[in-house]
Amino acid sequence: GQNIDQPTEMTATEGAIVQINCTYQTSGFNGLFWYQQHAGEAPTFLSYNVLDGLEEKGRFSSFLSRSKGYSYLLLKELQMKDSASYLCAVNNDYKLSFGAGTTVTVRA
Amino acid sequence: IAGITQAPTSQILAAGRRMTLRCTQDMRHNAMYWYRQDLGLGLRLIHYSNTAGTTGKGEVPDGYSVSRANTDDFPLTLASAVPSQTSVYFCASSASQEVNTEAFFGQGTRLTVV
């Protein structure tokens, strides 16, 4: 089985930085994904980590520590369009399992 | 445009009726998935298929069935719908079920069972 936890909501100001944490417990680990989902839309891929460390893609970075069962998604230079739900997902025994998602609200 | 297509976009269904949600992808992906998304619970895996001809049960398979007769299509059937199956259903596909392959999602089917 798996247990994936992330905060329910976060609020930040335009131009700021926000860090979304994700902890997981799985019986088998084959990588961790972050997805973005705007209200009423489908999830879209943001990042992938399978080895420990930081992966940077423009304004978004994702970090993984397999020994701690921990990841975070870092959103820099926040823009209004970044207001969305961010989903942590673990490839567990080759099935993708999702956390409940973190709703990020960016204020002007 | 290449991608993954779901139909219908939305549906209101009487309890007890049978319903098939359609999902088609043209990316020649081996793996396909069905999720339901409910407020506060996130995306939960219903059924999956790692390759044509094979299927497996996910986290919440009861009341649902799937088939994978070919690479492109992965229909989800509710044999006798119940109100607790009211949800948004997402179909997804990935090149394989193994590591480092992102999943692509369809636009979702909003199903209401009354």
mmCIF file of C-alpha atoms in Angstrom:
data_model
loop_
_atom_site.group_PDB
_atom_site.id
_atom_site.type_symbol
_atom_site.label_atom_id
_atom_site.label_comp_id
_atom_site.label_asym_id
_atom_site.label_seq_id
_atom_site.Cartn_x
_atom_site.Cartn_y
_atom_site.Cartn_z
ATOM 1 C CA GLY A 1 0.000 0.000 0.000
ATOM 2 C CA GLN A 2 0.949 3.630 0.027
ATOM 3 C CA ASN A 3 0.349 6.748 2.071
ATOM 4 C CA ILE A 4 1.063 10.099 0.455
ATOM 5 C CA ASP A 5 0.627 13.287 2.488
ATOM 6 C CA GLN A 6 0.761 16.917 1.442
ATOM 7 C CA PRO A 7 -0.757 20.083 2.893
ATOM 8 C CA THR A 8 -4.279 20.918 1.820
ATOM 9 C CA GLU A 9 -3.841 24.614 1.103
ATOM 10 C CA MET A 10 -1.165 27.289 0.835
ATOM 11 C CA THR A 11 -1.357 30.999 0.090
ATOM 12 C CA ALA A 12 1.464 33.204 -1.148
ATOM 13 C CA THR A 13 2.046 36.611 -2.695
ATOM 14 C CA GLU A 14 2.866 37.245 -6.323
ATOM 15 C CA GLY A 15 6.648 37.225 -6.826
ATOM 16 C CA ALA A 16 7.278 35.168 -3.699
ATOM 17 C CA ILE A 17 8.488 31.586 -3.252
ATOM 18 C CA VAL A 18 6.372 28.693 -2.026
ATOM 19 C CA GLN A 19 7.509 25.209 -1.017
ATOM 20 C CA ILE A 20 5.034 22.330 -1.094
ATOM 21 C CA ASN A 21 6.093 19.314 0.935
ATOM 22 C CA CYS A 22 5.139 15.714 0.260
ATOM 23 C CA THR A 23 5.849 12.696 2.430
ATOM 24 C CA TYR A 24 5.187 9.147 1.348
ATOM 25 C CA GLN A 25 5.285 5.586 2.579
ATOM 26 C CA THR A 26 5.168 2.947 -0.125
ATOM 27 C CA SER A 27 5.853 -0.747 -0.476
ATOM 28 C CA GLY A 28 7.780 -0.162 -3.684
ATOM 29 C CA PHE A 29 9.235 3.073 -5.040
ATOM 30 C CA ASN A 30 9.972 3.739 -8.684
ATOM 31 C CA GLY A 31 9.991 7.527 -8.814
ATOM 32 C CA LEU A 32 8.050 10.603 -7.716
ATOM 33 C CA PHE A 33 6.140 13.007 -9.943
ATOM 34 C CA TRP A 34 4.630 16.437 -9.460
ATOM 35 C CA TYR A 35 1.600 17.503 -11.478
ATOM 36 C CA GLN A 36 -0.227 20.814 -11.756
ATOM 37 C CA GLN A 37 -3.998 20.933 -12.072
ATOM 38 C CA HIS A 38 -5.990 24.092 -12.706
ATOM 39 C CA ALA A 39 -9.611 24.073 -11.610
ATOM 40 C CA GLY A 40 -11.788 22.124 -14.026
ATOM 41 C CA GLU A 41 -8.851 20.906 -16.066
ATOM 42 C CA ALA A 42 -6.736 17.779 -16.374
ATOM 43 C CA PRO A 43 -3.466 17.352 -14.457
ATOM 44 C CA THR A 44 -0.324 18.229 -16.389
ATOM 45 C CA PHE A 45 3.200 16.972 -15.726
ATOM 46 C CA LEU A 46 5.667 19.270 -13.952
ATOM 47 C CA SER A 47 8.628 17.227 -12.760
ATOM 48 C CA TYR A 48 10.048 13.813 -12.001
ATOM 49 C CA ASN A 49 12.587 12.579 -9.436
ATOM 50 C CA VAL A 50 13.932 9.064 -9.067
ATOM 51 C CA LEU A 51 17.338 9.802 -7.502
ATOM 52 C CA ASP A 52 18.018 11.909 -4.422
ATOM 53 C CA GLY A 53 18.608 15.572 -5.038
ATOM 54 C CA LEU A 54 17.230 18.633 -6.743
ATOM 55 C CA GLU A 55 15.794 18.830 -10.257
ATOM 56 C CA GLU A 56 15.389 22.352 -11.622
ATOM 57 C CA LYS A 57 13.113 23.356 -14.496
ATOM 58 C CA GLY A 58 12.824 27.088 -14.866
ATOM 59 C CA ARG A 59 10.806 28.564 -12.007
ATOM 60 C CA PHE A 60 9.953 25.121 -10.660
ATOM 61 C CA SER A 61 12.303 22.803 -8.759
ATOM 62 C CA SER A 62 11.664 19.450 -7.133
ATOM 63 C CA PHE A 63 13.676 17.694 -4.458
ATOM 64 C CA LEU A 64 13.704 14.071 -3.356
ATOM 65 C CA SER A 65 15.099 12.210 -0.348
ATOM 66 C CA ARG A 66 14.316 8.512 -0.705
ATOM 67 C CA SER A 67 15.672 7.609 2.726
ATOM 68 C CA LYS A 68 13.288 10.095 4.360
ATOM 69 C CA GLY A 69 10.341 9.419 2.042
ATOM 70 C CA TYR A 70 10.194 13.144 1.360
ATOM 71 C CA SER A 71 9.900 15.464 -1.579
ATOM 72 C CA TYR A 72 9.155 19.109 -2.107
ATOM 73 C CA LEU A 73 8.135 21.269 -5.033
ATOM 74 C CA LEU A 74 9.539 24.799 -5.025
ATOM 75 C CA LEU A 75 7.761 27.473 -7.003
ATOM 76 C CA LYS A 76 9.778 30.665 -7.461
ATOM 77 C CA GLU A 77 8.758 34.114 -8.709
ATOM 78 C CA LEU A 78 5.114 33.236 -8.259
ATOM 79 C CA GLN A 79 2.678 34.427 -10.871
ATOM 80 C CA MET A 80 -1.100 34.652 -10.700
ATOM 81 C CA LYS A 81 -1.352 31.821 -13.234
ATOM 82 C CA ASP A 82 0.396 29.524 -10.726
ATOM 83 C CA SER A 83 -2.804 29.423 -8.664
ATOM 84 C CA ALA A 84 -3.702 25.749 -9.003
ATOM 85 C CA SER A 85 -3.640 22.406 -7.255
ATOM 86 C CA TYR A 86 -0.284 20.630 -7.092
ATOM 87 C CA LEU A 87 -0.340 16.857 -6.925
ATOM 88 C CA CYS A 88 2.429 14.664 -5.570
ATOM 89 C CA ALA A 89 2.403 11.197 -7.146
ATOM 90 C CA VAL A 90 4.506 8.133 -6.429
ATOM 91 C CA ASN A 91 5.239 5.389 -8.936
ATOM 92 C CA ASN A 92 4.555 2.498 -6.588
ATOM 93 C CA ASP A 93 5.094 -0.973 -8.009
ATOM 94 C CA TYR A 94 4.640 0.575 -11.465
ATOM 95 C CA LYS A 95 1.264 2.147 -10.615
ATOM 96 C CA LEU A 96 0.976 5.891 -10.169
ATOM 97 C CA SER A 97 -0.608 6.815 -6.814
ATOM 98 C CA PHE A 98 -1.520 10.411 -5.960
ATOM 99 C CA GLY A 99 -1.725 12.496 -2.848
ATOM 100 C CA ALA A 100 -4.864 14.576 -2.298
ATOM 101 C CA GLY A 101 -3.187 17.683 -3.708
ATOM 102 C CA THR A 102 -2.214 21.112 -2.375
ATOM 103 C CA THR A 103 -4.243 24.109 -3.511
ATOM 104 C CA VAL A 104 -1.982 27.126 -3.943
ATOM 105 C CA THR A 105 -3.568 30.569 -4.077
ATOM 106 C CA VAL A 106 -1.408 33.427 -5.332
ATOM 107 C CA ARG A 107 -2.455 36.879 -4.145
ATOM 108 C CA ALA A 108 -1.598 40.126 -5.865
ATOM 109 C CA ILE B 1 -3.687 16.735 -32.526
ATOM 110 C CA ALA B 2 -2.083 13.771 -30.779
ATOM 111 C CA GLY B 3 -3.284 13.031 -27.307
ATOM 112 C CA ILE B 4 -5.856 11.265 -25.195
ATOM 113 C CA THR B 5 -9.581 11.744 -25.657
ATOM 114 C CA GLN B 6 -12.442 10.935 -23.303
ATOM 115 C CA ALA B 7 -16.151 10.778 -24.030
ATOM 116 C CA PRO B 8 -18.601 11.922 -22.940
ATOM 117 C CA THR B 9 -17.467 15.162 -21.313
ATOM 118 C CA SER B 10 -20.288 14.980 -18.821
ATOM 119 C CA GLN B 11 -23.245 12.722 -18.122
ATOM 120 C CA ILE B 12 -26.186 12.510 -15.774
ATOM 121 C CA LEU B 13 -27.109 8.880 -15.188
ATOM 122 C CA ALA B 14 -29.976 7.221 -13.372
ATOM 123 C CA ALA B 15 -28.966 4.824 -10.623
ATOM 124 C CA GLY B 16 -28.977 1.217 -11.758
ATOM 125 C CA ARG B 17 -28.159 2.057 -15.373
ATOM 126 C CA ARG B 18 -25.121 0.723 -17.202
ATOM 127 C CA MET B 19 -22.603 3.226 -18.552
ATOM 128 C CA THR B 20 -19.351 3.005 -20.491
ATOM 129 C CA LEU B 21 -16.852 5.831 -20.412
ATOM 130 C CA ARG B 22 -14.646 5.888 -23.488
ATOM 131 C CA CYS B 23 -10.953 6.630 -23.637
ATOM 132 C CA THR B 24 -8.771 6.671 -26.749
ATOM 133 C CA GLN B 25 -5.134 7.637 -27.177
ATOM 134 C CA ASP B 26 -3.110 7.976 -30.360
ATOM 135 C CA MET B 27 0.358 8.115 -28.824
ATOM 136 C CA ARG B 28 0.877 4.328 -28.987
ATOM 137 C CA HIS B 29 1.334 4.271 -25.240
ATOM 138 C CA ASN B 30 1.473 0.849 -23.617
ATOM 139 C CA ALA B 31 0.111 1.788 -20.192
ATOM 140 C CA MET B 32 -3.343 3.240 -19.548
ATOM 141 C CA TYR B 33 -5.127 4.143 -16.338
ATOM 142 C CA TRP B 34 -8.537 5.163 -15.014
ATOM 143 C CA TYR B 35 -8.772 7.478 -12.002
ATOM 144 C CA ARG B 36 -11.638 9.074 -10.160
ATOM 145 C CA GLN B 37 -11.198 12.435 -8.492
ATOM 146 C CA ASP B 38 -13.301 13.466 -5.527
ATOM 147 C CA LEU B 39 -12.961 16.592 -3.420
ATOM 148 C CA GLY B 40 -10.515 16.075 -0.580
ATOM 149 C CA LEU B 41 -9.521 12.607 -1.759
ATOM 150 C CA GLY B 42 -7.463 13.399 -4.817
ATOM 151 C CA LEU B 43 -7.000 11.027 -7.715
ATOM 152 C CA ARG B 44 -7.637 7.385 -6.899
ATOM 153 C CA LEU B 45 -6.693 4.591 -9.269
ATOM 154 C CA ILE B 46 -9.614 2.403 -10.384
ATOM 155 C CA HIS B 47 -8.063 0.062 -12.950
ATOM 156 C CA TYR B 48 -4.962 0.023 -15.078
ATOM 157 C CA SER B 49 -3.500 -1.776 -18.070
ATOM 158 C CA ASN B 50 0.225 -2.176 -18.651
ATOM 159 C CA THR B 51 -0.201 -3.392 -22.212
ATOM 160 C CA ALA B 52 -2.923 -4.451 -24.617
ATOM 161 C CA GLY B 53 -4.628 -7.627 -23.436
ATOM 162 C CA THR B 54 -3.832 -7.153 -19.733
ATOM 163 C CA THR B 55 -5.627 -5.264 -16.967
ATOM 164 C CA GLY B 56 -5.228 -4.870 -13.227
ATOM 165 C CA LYS B 57 -7.133 -3.562 -10.239
ATOM 166 C CA GLY B 58 -6.237 -0.304 -8.607
ATOM 167 C CA GLU B 59 -7.199 1.188 -5.270
ATOM 168 C CA VAL B 60 -10.982 1.419 -5.819
ATOM 169 C CA PRO B 61 -12.027 -1.176 -8.439
ATOM 170 C CA ASP B 62 -15.401 -2.297 -7.038
ATOM 171 C CA GLY B 63 -18.337 -1.545 -9.320
ATOM 172 C CA TYR B 64 -16.111 -0.923 -12.343
ATOM 173 C CA SER B 65 -14.705 -3.080 -15.125
ATOM 174 C CA VAL B 66 -12.296 -2.396 -17.976
ATOM 175 C CA SER B 67 -11.032 -4.056 -21.112
ATOM 176 C CA ARG B 68 -7.990 -3.487 -23.305
ATOM 177 C CA ALA B 69 -8.620 -5.127 -26.646
ATOM 178 C CA ASN B 70 -6.060 -2.940 -28.428
ATOM 179 C CA THR B 71 -3.376 -0.362 -27.670
ATOM 180 C CA ASP B 72 -5.515 2.710 -28.279
ATOM 181 C CA ASP B 73 -8.747 2.098 -26.374
ATOM 182 C CA PHE B 74 -9.415 1.570 -22.687
ATOM 183 C CA PRO B 75 -13.148 1.788 -21.858
ATOM 184 C CA LEU B 76 -14.432 1.889 -18.283
ATOM 185 C CA THR B 77 -17.828 0.314 -17.569
ATOM 186 C CA LEU B 78 -20.132 0.868 -14.637
ATOM 187 C CA ALA B 79 -22.409 -2.189 -14.698
ATOM 188 C CA SER B 80 -25.062 -0.746 -12.393
ATOM 189 C CA ALA B 81 -24.382 2.832 -11.379
ATOM 190 C CA VAL B 82 -24.816 4.010 -7.783
ATOM 191 C CA PRO B 83 -24.801 7.597 -6.429
ATOM 192 C CA SER B 84 -21.398 7.067 -4.761
ATOM 193 C CA GLN B 85 -19.925 6.768 -8.247
ATOM 194 C CA THR B 86 -20.656 10.423 -8.854
ATOM 195 C CA SER B 87 -17.218 11.822 -9.582
ATOM 196 C CA VAL B 88 -14.881 13.214 -12.203
ATOM 197 C CA TYR B 89 -13.198 10.404 -14.099
ATOM 198 C CA PHE B 90 -9.802 10.823 -15.725
ATOM 199 C CA CYS B 91 -8.190 8.474 -18.180
ATOM 200 C CA ALA B 92 -4.406 8.637 -18.515
ATOM 201 C CA SER B 93 -1.690 6.956 -20.531
ATOM 202 C CA SER B 94 2.075 6.624 -20.385
ATOM 203 C CA ALA B 95 4.663 5.118 -22.676
ATOM 204 C CA SER B 96 5.217 2.300 -20.203
ATOM 205 C CA GLN B 97 4.433 1.487 -16.608
ATOM 206 C CA GLU B 98 8.082 1.753 -15.689
ATOM 207 C CA VAL B 99 10.086 4.632 -14.323
ATOM 208 C CA ASN B 100 10.615 8.010 -15.915
ATOM 209 C CA THR B 101 7.532 8.021 -18.080
ATOM 210 C CA GLU B 102 5.088 10.819 -17.418
ATOM 211 C CA ALA B 103 1.383 10.178 -17.630
ATOM 212 C CA PHE B 104 -0.819 12.220 -19.968
ATOM 213 C CA PHE B 105 -4.386 12.846 -18.897
ATOM 214 C CA GLY B 106 -7.611 13.216 -20.812
ATOM 215 C CA GLN B 107 -9.881 16.165 -20.079
ATOM 216 C CA GLY B 108 -12.094 14.156 -17.785
ATOM 217 C CA THR B 109 -15.703 12.953 -17.665
ATOM 218 C CA ARG B 110 -17.961 14.494 -15.061
ATOM 219 C CA LEU B 111 -20.480 11.820 -14.070
ATOM 220 C CA THR B 112 -23.485 12.412 -11.856
ATOM 221 C CA VAL B 113 -25.517 9.408 -10.716
ATOM 222 C CA VAL B 114 -28.985 10.302 -9.458
#
